[in-house]
mmCIF file of C-alpha atoms in Angstrom:
data_model
loop_
_atom_site.group_PDB
_atom_site.id
_atom_site.type_symbol
_atom_site.label_atom_id
_atom_site.label_comp_id
_atom_site.label_asym_id
_atom_site.label_seq_id
_atom_site.Cartn_x
_atom_site.Cartn_y
_atom_site.Cartn_z
ATOM 1 C CA MET A 1 -19.163 6.979 -10.075
ATOM 2 C CA ILE A 2 -19.621 4.256 -7.469
ATOM 3 C CA ALA A 3 -22.439 3.645 -5.003
ATOM 4 C CA SER A 4 -22.130 5.135 -1.511
ATOM 5 C CA ASP A 5 -22.360 1.697 0.131
ATOM 6 C CA THR A 6 -19.530 0.504 -2.113
ATOM 7 C CA LEU A 7 -17.351 3.398 -0.957
ATOM 8 C CA LEU A 8 -18.040 2.593 2.683
ATOM 9 C CA ARG A 9 -16.994 -1.005 2.012
ATOM 10 C CA ILE A 10 -13.749 -0.345 0.123
ATOM 11 C CA ALA A 11 -12.535 2.839 1.865
ATOM 12 C CA PRO A 12 -12.369 2.771 5.681
ATOM 13 C CA TRP A 13 -11.613 6.516 5.737
ATOM 14 C CA SER A 14 -15.071 7.222 4.273
ATOM 15 C CA ARG A 15 -16.724 6.066 7.503
ATOM 16 C CA HIS A 16 -15.528 9.298 9.140
ATOM 17 C CA LEU A 17 -17.271 11.501 6.556
ATOM 18 C CA LYS A 18 -20.657 13.188 6.809
ATOM 19 C CA PRO A 19 -23.391 11.679 4.580
ATOM 20 C CA GLU A 20 -23.182 14.544 2.075
ATOM 21 C CA GLU A 21 -19.391 14.146 1.932
ATOM 22 C CA VAL A 22 -19.794 10.432 1.216
ATOM 23 C CA ASP A 23 -22.051 11.344 -1.695
ATOM 24 C CA VAL A 24 -19.476 13.765 -3.120
ATOM 25 C CA ALA A 25 -16.658 11.226 -2.734
ATOM 26 C CA SER A 26 -18.689 8.442 -4.364
ATOM 27 C CA ALA A 27 -19.529 10.636 -7.355
ATOM 28 C CA GLY A 28 -15.834 11.324 -7.987
ATOM 29 C CA ILE A 29 -14.562 7.717 -7.966
ATOM 30 C CA VAL A 30 -14.405 5.052 -10.651
ATOM 31 C CA GLU A 31 -13.067 1.507 -10.451
ATOM 32 C CA ARG A 32 -10.613 0.093 -12.974
ATOM 33 C CA ALA A 33 -9.099 -3.364 -13.447
ATOM 34 C CA PHE A 34 -5.366 -3.931 -13.980
ATOM 35 C CA ALA A 35 -3.791 -7.199 -15.096
ATOM 36 C CA ALA A 36 -0.816 -8.760 -13.325
ATOM 37 C CA ASN A 37 2.414 -6.852 -14.135
ATOM 38 C CA GLU A 38 0.471 -3.923 -15.630
ATOM 39 C CA HIS A 39 1.478 -0.420 -14.547
ATOM 40 C CA ILE A 40 -1.195 1.509 -12.678
ATOM 41 C CA PHE A 41 0.970 4.522 -13.369
ATOM 42 C CA LEU A 42 4.588 5.277 -14.284
ATOM 43 C CA ARG A 43 7.139 7.597 -12.764
ATOM 44 C CA GLY A 44 6.743 10.973 -14.446
ATOM 45 C CA ASP A 45 3.037 10.509 -15.198
ATOM 46 C CA GLN A 46 0.648 13.360 -14.465
ATOM 47 C CA PHE A 47 -1.759 10.871 -12.921
ATOM 48 C CA ASP A 48 -4.504 13.027 -11.428
ATOM 49 C CA TYR A 49 -6.146 10.408 -9.231
ATOM 50 C CA TRP A 50 -5.904 9.440 -5.608
ATOM 51 C CA THR A 51 -5.771 5.666 -5.677
ATOM 52 C CA GLY A 52 -7.060 2.834 -3.501
ATOM 53 C CA ILE A 53 -6.601 -0.912 -3.874
ATOM 54 C CA VAL A 54 -9.981 -2.673 -3.874
ATOM 55 C CA THR A 55 -8.685 -6.203 -4.497
ATOM 56 C CA GLY A 56 -5.254 -7.519 -5.414
ATOM 57 C CA LEU A 57 -1.723 -6.375 -4.653
ATOM 58 C CA ALA A 58 0.513 -3.638 -6.051
ATOM 59 C CA ARG A 59 4.116 -2.510 -5.631
ATOM 60 C CA MET A 60 5.414 1.054 -5.327
ATOM 61 C CA SER A 61 8.942 1.172 -6.727
ATOM 62 C CA THR A 62 11.431 2.979 -8.916
ATOM 63 C CA VAL A 63 14.430 2.143 -11.095
ATOM 64 C CA SER A 64 17.537 4.333 -11.023
ATOM 65 C CA ARG A 65 19.342 5.516 -14.140
ATOM 66 C CA GLY A 66 21.899 2.811 -13.415
ATOM 67 C CA GLY A 67 19.202 0.141 -13.502
ATOM 68 C CA LYS A 68 18.939 -0.490 -9.760
ATOM 69 C CA ALA A 69 15.373 -1.250 -8.674
ATOM 70 C CA THR A 70 14.121 -0.108 -5.267
ATOM 71 C CA THR A 71 10.803 -1.144 -3.758
ATOM 72 C CA PHE A 72 9.242 1.418 -1.431
ATOM 73 C CA ALA A 73 6.075 -0.347 -0.332
ATOM 74 C CA GLY A 74 3.471 -2.946 -1.124
ATOM 75 C CA MET A 75 -0.193 -2.012 -1.242
ATOM 76 C CA SER A 76 -2.856 -4.581 -0.458
ATOM 77 C CA ALA A 77 -6.649 -4.243 -0.368
ATOM 78 C CA GLY A 78 -7.725 -1.236 1.699
ATOM 79 C CA ALA A 79 -4.574 0.799 0.998
ATOM 80 C CA TRP A 80 -4.911 4.329 -0.411
ATOM 81 C CA PHE A 81 -1.869 6.181 -1.708
ATOM 82 C CA GLY A 82 -0.584 9.069 -3.793
ATOM 83 C CA GLU A 83 -2.130 11.870 -1.751
ATOM 84 C CA GLY A 84 1.145 13.815 -1.746
ATOM 85 C CA SER A 85 1.317 14.009 -5.536
ATOM 86 C CA VAL A 86 -2.368 14.960 -5.754
ATOM 87 C CA LEU A 87 -1.978 17.712 -3.157
ATOM 88 C CA LYS A 88 1.102 19.140 -4.898
ATOM 89 C CA ASN A 89 -0.349 18.590 -8.372
ATOM 90 C CA GLU A 90 2.964 17.173 -9.587
ATOM 91 C CA PRO A 91 4.073 14.190 -11.723
ATOM 92 C CA ARG A 92 4.472 10.874 -9.926
ATOM 93 C CA ARG A 93 7.929 10.123 -8.565
ATOM 94 C CA TYR A 94 7.623 6.341 -8.595
ATOM 95 C CA ASP A 95 6.035 3.467 -10.495
ATOM 96 C CA VAL A 96 3.083 1.467 -9.211
ATOM 97 C CA VAL A 97 2.715 -2.008 -10.724
ATOM 98 C CA ALA A 98 -0.005 -4.590 -10.130
ATOM 99 C CA LEU A 99 1.665 -7.786 -8.898
ATOM 100 C CA ARG A 100 -1.498 -9.792 -9.582
ATOM 101 C CA ASP A 101 -4.869 -9.027 -11.162
ATOM 102 C CA THR A 102 -5.956 -5.941 -9.243
ATOM 103 C CA ARG A 103 -8.945 -3.617 -9.022
ATOM 104 C CA ALA A 104 -8.247 -0.018 -8.067
ATOM 105 C CA ALA A 105 -10.520 2.853 -7.077
ATOM 106 C CA LEU A 106 -9.538 6.167 -8.675
ATOM 107 C CA MET A 107 -10.689 9.445 -7.136
ATOM 108 C CA GLU A 108 -10.392 12.454 -9.443
ATOM 109 C CA ARG A 109 -8.361 15.383 -8.155
ATOM 110 C CA PRO A 110 -11.249 17.927 -7.982
ATOM 111 C CA THR A 111 -13.138 15.585 -5.652
ATOM 112 C CA PHE A 112 -10.044 15.016 -3.528
ATOM 113 C CA MET A 113 -9.439 18.770 -3.248
ATOM 114 C CA TRP A 114 -13.089 19.423 -2.366
ATOM 115 C CA LEU A 115 -12.823 16.960 0.520
ATOM 116 C CA PHE A 116 -9.489 18.464 1.537
ATOM 117 C CA GLU A 117 -11.023 21.942 1.652
ATOM 118 C CA ASN A 118 -14.372 21.052 3.234
ATOM 119 C CA SER A 119 -14.194 17.864 5.324
ATOM 120 C CA VAL A 120 -12.759 17.827 8.839
ATOM 121 C CA GLY A 121 -12.953 14.020 8.945
ATOM 122 C CA PHE A 122 -11.059 13.680 5.690
ATOM 123 C CA ASN A 123 -8.314 16.035 6.861
ATOM 124 C CA ARG A 124 -7.877 14.127 10.102
ATOM 125 C CA PHE A 125 -7.451 10.984 8.061
ATOM 126 C CA LEU A 126 -4.885 12.651 5.764
ATOM 127 C CA VAL A 127 -2.750 13.867 8.698
ATOM 128 C CA THR A 128 -2.672 10.354 10.156
ATOM 129 C CA GLN A 129 -2.024 8.791 6.750
ATOM 130 C CA LEU A 130 0.879 11.105 5.899
ATOM 131 C CA ASN A 131 2.426 10.600 9.339
ATOM 132 C CA GLU A 132 2.283 6.823 8.992
ATOM 133 C CA ARG A 133 3.687 6.986 5.458
ATOM 134 C CA LEU A 134 6.605 9.128 6.646
ATOM 135 C CA GLY A 135 7.385 6.594 9.354
ATOM 136 C CA GLN A 136 7.202 3.787 6.800
ATOM 137 C CA PHE A 137 9.725 5.426 4.492
ATOM 138 C CA ILE A 138 12.111 6.318 7.321
ATOM 139 C CA GLY A 139 11.989 2.653 8.305
ATOM 140 C CA LEU A 140 12.688 1.684 4.691
ATOM 141 C CA VAL A 141 15.930 3.682 4.710
ATOM 142 C CA GLU A 142 17.020 1.958 7.917
ATOM 143 C CA VAL A 143 16.157 -1.501 6.590
ATOM 144 C CA GLY A 144 17.918 -0.996 3.271
ATOM 145 C CA ARG A 145 21.138 0.277 4.813
ATOM 146 C CA THR A 146 21.603 -1.816 7.940
ATOM 147 C CA LEU A 147 19.819 -5.175 7.727
ATOM 148 C CA ASP A 148 20.434 -8.515 6.027
ATOM 149 C CA ALA A 149 18.053 -10.233 3.610
ATOM 150 C CA THR A 150 16.018 -12.107 6.230
ATOM 151 C CA ALA A 151 15.495 -8.958 8.279
ATOM 152 C CA ARG A 152 14.540 -6.973 5.174
ATOM 153 C CA LEU A 153 11.955 -9.598 4.262
ATOM 154 C CA ALA A 154 10.608 -9.737 7.837
ATOM 155 C CA ARG A 155 10.205 -5.959 7.981
ATOM 156 C CA SER A 156 8.655 -5.887 4.512
ATOM 157 C CA ILE A 157 6.020 -8.425 5.545
ATOM 158 C CA ALA A 158 5.378 -6.586 8.813
ATOM 159 C CA SER A 159 4.813 -3.326 6.930
ATOM 160 C CA LEU A 160 1.778 -4.887 5.230
ATOM 161 C CA PHE A 161 0.103 -5.152 8.639
ATOM 162 C CA ASN A 162 0.140 -1.451 9.463
ATOM 163 C CA PRO A 163 -3.429 -0.905 10.750
ATOM 164 C CA ILE A 164 -3.556 2.671 9.438
ATOM 165 C CA LEU A 165 -2.156 2.158 5.945
ATOM 166 C CA TYR A 166 -3.685 -1.305 5.432
ATOM 167 C CA PRO A 167 -6.805 -1.419 7.629
ATOM 168 C CA ASN A 168 -8.398 -4.511 6.055
ATOM 169 C CA THR A 169 -5.494 -6.926 6.609
ATOM 170 C CA THR A 170 -5.907 -9.981 8.839
ATOM 171 C CA ARG A 171 -3.117 -12.145 10.269
ATOM 172 C CA HIS A 172 -3.422 -14.402 7.217
ATOM 173 C CA LEU A 173 -2.082 -12.858 4.021
ATOM 174 C CA GLU A 174 -2.797 -14.367 0.628
ATOM 175 C CA ILE A 175 0.510 -13.762 -1.097
ATOM 176 C CA THR A 176 2.933 -15.898 -3.083
ATOM 177 C CA GLN A 177 6.633 -16.257 -2.361
ATOM 178 C CA GLU A 178 7.352 -14.563 -5.672
ATOM 179 C CA GLU A 179 5.255 -11.564 -4.597
ATOM 180 C CA ILE A 180 6.981 -11.452 -1.213
ATOM 181 C CA GLY A 181 10.336 -11.437 -2.982
ATOM 182 C CA ALA A 182 9.215 -8.625 -5.290
ATOM 183 C CA LEU A 183 8.128 -6.502 -2.336
ATOM 184 C CA SER A 184 11.379 -7.203 -0.475
ATOM 185 C CA GLY A 185 13.744 -6.745 -3.399
ATOM 186 C CA LEU A 186 14.745 -10.424 -3.324
ATOM 187 C CA SER A 187 14.593 -13.289 -5.789
ATOM 188 C CA ARG A 188 11.956 -15.972 -5.218
ATOM 189 C CA GLN A 189 14.679 -18.401 -4.162
ATOM 190 C CA ASN A 190 16.146 -16.014 -1.580
ATOM 191 C CA ALA A 191 12.687 -15.137 -0.321
ATOM 192 C CA ASN A 192 11.949 -18.850 0.136
ATOM 193 C CA GLN A 193 15.074 -19.340 2.259
ATOM 194 C CA CYS A 194 14.293 -16.283 4.396
ATOM 195 C CA LEU A 195 10.717 -17.464 4.929
ATOM 196 C CA LYS A 196 11.990 -20.848 6.076
ATOM 197 C CA THR A 197 14.229 -19.094 8.608
ATOM 198 C CA LEU A 198 11.352 -17.025 9.960
ATOM 199 C CA GLU A 199 9.122 -20.110 10.087
ATOM 200 C CA ARG A 200 11.739 -22.081 12.061
ATOM 201 C CA GLU A 201 11.882 -19.210 14.531
ATOM 202 C CA GLY A 202 8.118 -19.404 15.022
ATOM 203 C CA LEU A 203 7.300 -15.949 13.613
ATOM 204 C CA LEU A 204 5.072 -17.052 10.743
ATOM 205 C CA ARG A 205 3.658 -20.115 9.069
ATOM 206 C CA VAL A 206 4.084 -20.675 5.334
ATOM 207 C CA GLU A 207 0.932 -22.124 3.791
ATOM 208 C CA TYR A 208 -0.358 -22.885 0.334
ATOM 209 C CA GLY A 209 -1.017 -19.564 -1.346
ATOM 210 C CA GLY A 210 -0.089 -17.407 1.627
ATOM 211 C CA ILE A 211 1.375 -16.945 5.088
ATOM 212 C CA THR A 212 -0.071 -16.615 8.579
ATOM 213 C CA ILE A 213 1.643 -14.266 11.021
ATOM 214 C CA LEU A 214 2.333 -15.765 14.456
ATOM 215 C CA ASN A 215 4.454 -13.011 16.048
ATOM 216 C CA LEU A 216 3.944 -9.640 14.390
ATOM 217 C CA ASP A 217 5.773 -7.643 17.058
ATOM 218 C CA HIS A 218 8.944 -9.684 16.523
ATOM 219 C CA LEU A 219 8.712 -9.331 12.741
ATOM 220 C CA ARG A 220 8.488 -5.555 13.111
ATOM 221 C CA CYS A 221 11.759 -5.364 15.016
ATOM 222 C CA TYR A 222 13.538 -8.354 13.442
ATOM 223 C CA GLY A 223 17.246 -7.724 13.102
ATOM 224 C CA ASP A 224 17.537 -5.223 15.955
#
């Protein structure tokens, strides 16, 4: 259980709930710490929690039987994910790994289902969330099949600034080049070269411990 004011701070969707709904949601959530490179859950797990990132950074990915790794999305603070698996009550179809020390909020399935069945505000949020997630994954297919490494990295960075999926993100992102590479499916060295290209083109500024976005619209369509 977490305090109601904590929920309002870490979960932007909770601000659309009625006071009694906030109380129910708070009672069904716990926070847990994960170390860098620790799995939050594995593909195939019956992980019965809807999950939000409180602090830190995580990667949603999978590895094929042939050993090929595919990254679907990065999740920074403010991101909530896994609602599809909770709704369908099915095992997870991907891995989620903490890329750095991360705190996650875990909502138990009965609480999630109570909100789903009783809260208009929560359902409006879910419809918007699922629509944005669908668009994100359609874009991922396009990026993976048609774009070069620099464009893939540009689109991957831009995806972290989706105001619906990542509502707490500012134009400055505290992220290492190694983490950017992991989210883009690139080595640190390749990610460094792609970042230099994007910096020369005036789209972002590489800084110690992070990057600042200068032209988000161009990053979102880079490579078109």
